[in-house]
Amino acid sequence: MLSVTEALEAISRHAFRLPTQECLAIEAMGMALAEDLVSPVESPAFDKAMMDGFALIAADTQSGDVNLEIVEEITAGNTATETIQSGQAARIMTGAPLPAGADSVVMVEDTQIDSENVDRVQIRHHVKPGSHVLKKGDLLTKGQTVIAAGSVIRPAEVGILADLAGAKALVHRRPTVAIISTGDELVGPDVEPGPGQIRNTNGPMLEAMAIEMGATVKQLGIVRDNRDELSAAIQEGLQADVLLISGGMSVGVKDFGPALLEEQGVEKVFHKVKLKPGKPLWFGKQGGTDIPTLVFGLPGNPASSLVCFHLFVRSALNELMGRTNISPFVPGFLLTRDFVNPGNRPVFFPAFASRKEGGGATIAPLNWKGSADLATLSQANALACFEANSQYEAGQFVSAVMV
Ligand code: AMP
Ligand code: MG
């Protein structure tokens, strides 16, 4: 049985980058840039005033008390017509280009104008050369990488793309994710469950997680534990980039998933991972076609399914979309209580992580009742990671997966 780390490595080895496409930056929110964004220009393009005030020659203020002639007014979006000579200044607004001859800006709050002589300005201190001026090229040089490939497009990136790339972005297209919920016992949200029946929780939950990751979802609905029905659904699901099958992946008499997947040419990469919850996880790949399909057989128990998605499916979707795939494990949480894991598999235990006053973070394992307990998971914002056969004391540090 693979460890979690080995399973993640196997997924990463079999994952691939989806084809790229150009789209509007605003529509690419949450997606990753497929190529470095290189600045085609210098920024700013001109020496720029960073304050409302007066543009002047710093050397003129050496004495600490000068009176300068105001030769013109330059507002943002306009350019100067005069060259500043010694003894002169130009009234200038934030964002306006510095006039030729000037090297500094003094802010209006540090100046005085005599109402009898509004064409002159008094400056009663020494101005440092370059004050309140953003020099041409200070922010970006031409050819500089501004956003690295793999970076997720957030509002700041949308702004940069608007500035430098015509508000467009080259991204790996959104993955399509097909979802099959298997189980004779499952009924939909509008049906009153009969004896032994339960509602399909995983279908909508997995859809929600896939959407959160930026995927486009094709819901294939509830499929009975019956070879023909499941076979047909798998065939349809293999049209997607990623196929998620919930339930039927273990060793029960009606767990047809693994056999049917292999029958349909999906190559098994691994079955079962050393973790709790989520041991029955199945992962395979159907290659040979233009764009392969990654297949995850997720355990039927809702909490197990959710944990497997967060740990494994999330990682695969990141790779497909070309997002820099960072480890799901965040170290350094102070445990708030003792915890014992007597089992021989690492446990990913629903917990609540919070920031501590003065720095650091704590993590409180919740009163979780096991794989079927989704309600407690909804109180959690993290999964605390505990090694197999281990005993932890309050105050020890553990890693967590944020959920
Ligand atoms: P399985 O993995 O098919 O053996 O199912 C394990 C457990 O999860 C059983 O108790 C199932 O009833 C339950 N289960 C399976 N699929 C779902 C689902 N879609 N929603 C809620 N519970 C499920
Ligand atoms: Mg089942």
PDB file of C-alpha atoms in Angstrom, residues 264-364:
ATOM      1  CA  GLN A 264     -12.442  -0.075 -20.205  1.00  0.00           C
ATOM      2  CA  GLY A 265      -8.736   0.444 -20.667  1.00  0.00           C
ATOM      3  CA  VAL A 266      -8.046   2.585 -17.628  1.00  0.00           C
ATOM      4  CA  GLU A 267      -4.604   1.646 -16.393  1.00  0.00           C
ATOM      5  CA  LYS A 268      -4.514   1.264 -12.613  1.00  0.00           C
ATOM      6  CA  VAL A 269      -1.725   3.325 -11.045  1.00  0.00           C
ATOM      7  CA  PHE A 270      -2.560   2.452  -7.455  1.00  0.00           C
ATOM      8  CA  HIS A 271      -5.367   1.109  -5.307  1.00  0.00           C
ATOM      9  CA  LYS A 272      -5.424   1.841  -1.583  1.00  0.00           C
ATOM     10  CA  VAL A 273      -3.373   4.390   0.263  1.00  0.00           C
ATOM     11  CA  LYS A 274      -2.095   4.306   3.831  1.00  0.00           C
ATOM     12  CA  LEU A 275      -4.312   6.957   5.361  1.00  0.00           C
ATOM     13  CA  LYS A 276      -7.452   7.355   7.434  1.00  0.00           C
ATOM     14  CA  PRO A 277     -10.011   8.202   6.249  1.00  0.00           C
ATOM     15  CA  GLY A 278      -9.657   7.326   2.564  1.00  0.00           C
ATOM     16  CA  LYS A 279      -7.846   3.991   2.368  1.00  0.00           C
ATOM     17  CA  PRO A 280      -9.848   2.540  -0.606  1.00  0.00           C
ATOM     18  CA  LEU A 281      -8.736   5.342  -2.983  1.00  0.00           C
ATOM     19  CA  TRP A 282      -8.182   4.089  -6.546  1.00  0.00           C
ATOM     20  CA  PHE A 283      -6.244   6.054  -9.129  1.00  0.00           C
ATOM     21  CA  GLY A 284      -5.685   5.322 -12.789  1.00  0.00           C
ATOM     22  CA  LYS A 285      -5.193   6.876 -16.185  1.00  0.00           C
ATOM     23  CA  GLN A 286      -6.677   6.234 -19.566  1.00  0.00           C
ATOM     24  CA  GLY A 287      -4.022   7.161 -22.071  1.00  0.00           C
ATOM     25  CA  GLY A 288      -3.798   6.563 -25.781  1.00  0.00           C
ATOM     26  CA  THR A 289      -6.326   9.278 -26.603  1.00  0.00           C
ATOM     27  CA  ASP A 290      -5.573  12.875 -27.566  1.00  0.00           C
ATOM     28  CA  ILE A 291      -6.045  14.072 -24.041  1.00  0.00           C
ATOM     29  CA  PRO A 292      -5.860  11.356 -21.372  1.00  0.00           C
ATOM     30  CA  THR A 293      -8.330  10.996 -18.528  1.00  0.00           C
ATOM     31  CA  LEU A 294      -7.311  10.748 -14.895  1.00  0.00           C
ATOM     32  CA  VAL A 295      -9.680   8.568 -12.887  1.00  0.00           C
ATOM     33  CA  PHE A 296     -10.187   8.706  -9.143  1.00  0.00           C
ATOM     34  CA  GLY A 297     -12.258   6.068  -7.389  1.00  0.00           C
ATOM     35  CA  LEU A 298     -13.187   7.778  -4.148  1.00  0.00           C
ATOM     36  CA  PRO A 299     -14.442   6.006  -1.024  1.00  0.00           C
ATOM     37  CA  GLY A 300     -18.227   6.232  -0.552  1.00  0.00           C
ATOM     38  CA  ASN A 301     -18.160   7.584   2.961  1.00  0.00           C
ATOM     39  CA  PRO A 302     -18.582  11.348   2.577  1.00  0.00           C
ATOM     40  CA  ALA A 303     -15.803  12.415   4.945  1.00  0.00           C
ATOM     41  CA  SER A 304     -13.380   9.983   3.272  1.00  0.00           C
ATOM     42  CA  SER A 305     -14.363  11.270  -0.137  1.00  0.00           C
ATOM     43  CA  LEU A 306     -13.814  14.860   0.945  1.00  0.00           C
ATOM     44  CA  VAL A 307     -10.417  14.149   2.495  1.00  0.00           C
ATOM     45  CA  CYS A 308      -9.293  12.265  -0.645  1.00  0.00           C
ATOM     46  CA  PHE A 309     -10.397  15.152  -2.831  1.00  0.00           C
ATOM     47  CA  HIS A 310      -8.520  17.709  -0.766  1.00  0.00           C
ATOM     48  CA  LEU A 311      -5.350  15.632  -0.667  1.00  0.00           C
ATOM     49  CA  PHE A 312      -5.256  14.003  -4.085  1.00  0.00           C
ATOM     50  CA  VAL A 313      -7.798  15.344  -6.598  1.00  0.00           C
ATOM     51  CA  ARG A 314      -6.919  18.935  -5.747  1.00  0.00           C
ATOM     52  CA  SER A 315      -3.285  18.194  -6.457  1.00  0.00           C
ATOM     53  CA  ALA A 316      -4.131  16.603  -9.835  1.00  0.00           C
ATOM     54  CA  LEU A 317      -6.332  19.555 -10.844  1.00  0.00           C
ATOM     55  CA  ASN A 318      -3.540  21.972  -9.938  1.00  0.00           C
ATOM     56  CA  GLU A 319      -1.184  20.097 -12.264  1.00  0.00           C
ATOM     57  CA  LEU A 320      -3.716  19.968 -15.106  1.00  0.00           C
ATOM     58  CA  MET A 321      -4.317  23.697 -14.853  1.00  0.00           C
ATOM     59  CA  GLY A 322      -0.603  24.430 -14.620  1.00  0.00           C
ATOM     60  CA  ARG A 323      -0.873  25.991 -11.179  1.00  0.00           C
ATOM     61  CA  THR A 324       2.334  25.864  -9.214  1.00  0.00           C
ATOM     62  CA  ASN A 325       1.501  22.786  -7.190  1.00  0.00           C
ATOM     63  CA  ILE A 326       2.446  23.503  -3.643  1.00  0.00           C
ATOM     64  CA  SER A 327       2.365  20.790  -0.981  1.00  0.00           C
ATOM     65  CA  PRO A 328      -1.015  20.554   0.775  1.00  0.00           C
ATOM     66  CA  PHE A 329       0.748  20.267   4.139  1.00  0.00           C
ATOM     67  CA  VAL A 330       1.170  23.368   6.274  1.00  0.00           C
ATOM     68  CA  PRO A 331       3.551  22.836   9.217  1.00  0.00           C
ATOM     69  CA  GLY A 332       3.705  24.479  12.619  1.00  0.00           C
ATOM     70  CA  PHE A 333       0.337  24.177  14.383  1.00  0.00           C
ATOM     71  CA  LEU A 334       0.392  23.928  18.175  1.00  0.00           C
ATOM     72  CA  LEU A 335      -1.846  21.094  19.310  1.00  0.00           C
ATOM     73  CA  THR A 336      -4.410  22.196  21.921  1.00  0.00           C
ATOM     74  CA  ARG A 337      -4.959  18.757  23.442  1.00  0.00           C
ATOM     75  CA  ASP A 338      -3.424  15.293  23.730  1.00  0.00           C
ATOM     76  CA  PHE A 339      -4.144  12.985  20.809  1.00  0.00           C
ATOM     77  CA  VAL A 340      -3.588   9.252  20.350  1.00  0.00           C
ATOM     78  CA  ASN A 341      -3.567   7.466  17.009  1.00  0.00           C
ATOM     79  CA  PRO A 342      -3.391   3.770  17.849  1.00  0.00           C
ATOM     80  CA  GLY A 343      -3.942   2.723  14.199  1.00  0.00           C
ATOM     81  CA  ASN A 344      -1.341   1.674  11.665  1.00  0.00           C
ATOM     82  CA  ARG A 345      -2.280   4.422   9.172  1.00  0.00           C
ATOM     83  CA  PRO A 346      -1.654   8.184   9.427  1.00  0.00           C
ATOM     84  CA  VAL A 347      -4.846  10.048  10.341  1.00  0.00           C
ATOM     85  CA  PHE A 348      -6.094  13.287   8.784  1.00  0.00           C
ATOM     86  CA  PHE A 349      -8.341  14.444  11.560  1.00  0.00           C
ATOM     87  CA  PRO A 350     -10.946  17.228  11.250  1.00  0.00           C
ATOM     88  CA  ALA A 351      -9.770  20.140  13.371  1.00  0.00           C
ATOM     89  CA  PHE A 352     -10.088  23.861  13.867  1.00  0.00           C
ATOM     90  CA  ALA A 353      -6.994  25.952  13.295  1.00  0.00           C
ATOM     91  CA  SER A 354      -6.728  29.507  14.560  1.00  0.00           C
ATOM     92  CA  ARG A 355      -4.171  32.265  14.815  1.00  0.00           C
ATOM     93  CA  LYS A 356      -2.716  32.974  18.216  1.00  0.00           C
ATOM     94  CA  GLU A 357      -2.393  36.483  19.581  1.00  0.00           C
ATOM     95  CA  GLY A 358       1.284  37.437  19.324  1.00  0.00           C
ATOM     96  CA  GLY A 359       2.017  34.977  16.500  1.00  0.00           C
ATOM     97  CA  GLY A 360       1.777  31.282  15.736  1.00  0.00           C
ATOM     98  CA  ALA A 361      -1.269  29.093  15.238  1.00  0.00           C
ATOM     99  CA  THR A 362      -3.061  26.450  17.236  1.00  0.00           C
ATOM    100  CA  ILE A 363      -5.061  23.453  16.105  1.00  0.00           C
ATOM    101  CA  ALA A 364      -7.906  21.808  18.026  1.00  0.00           C
TER     102      ALA A 364
END
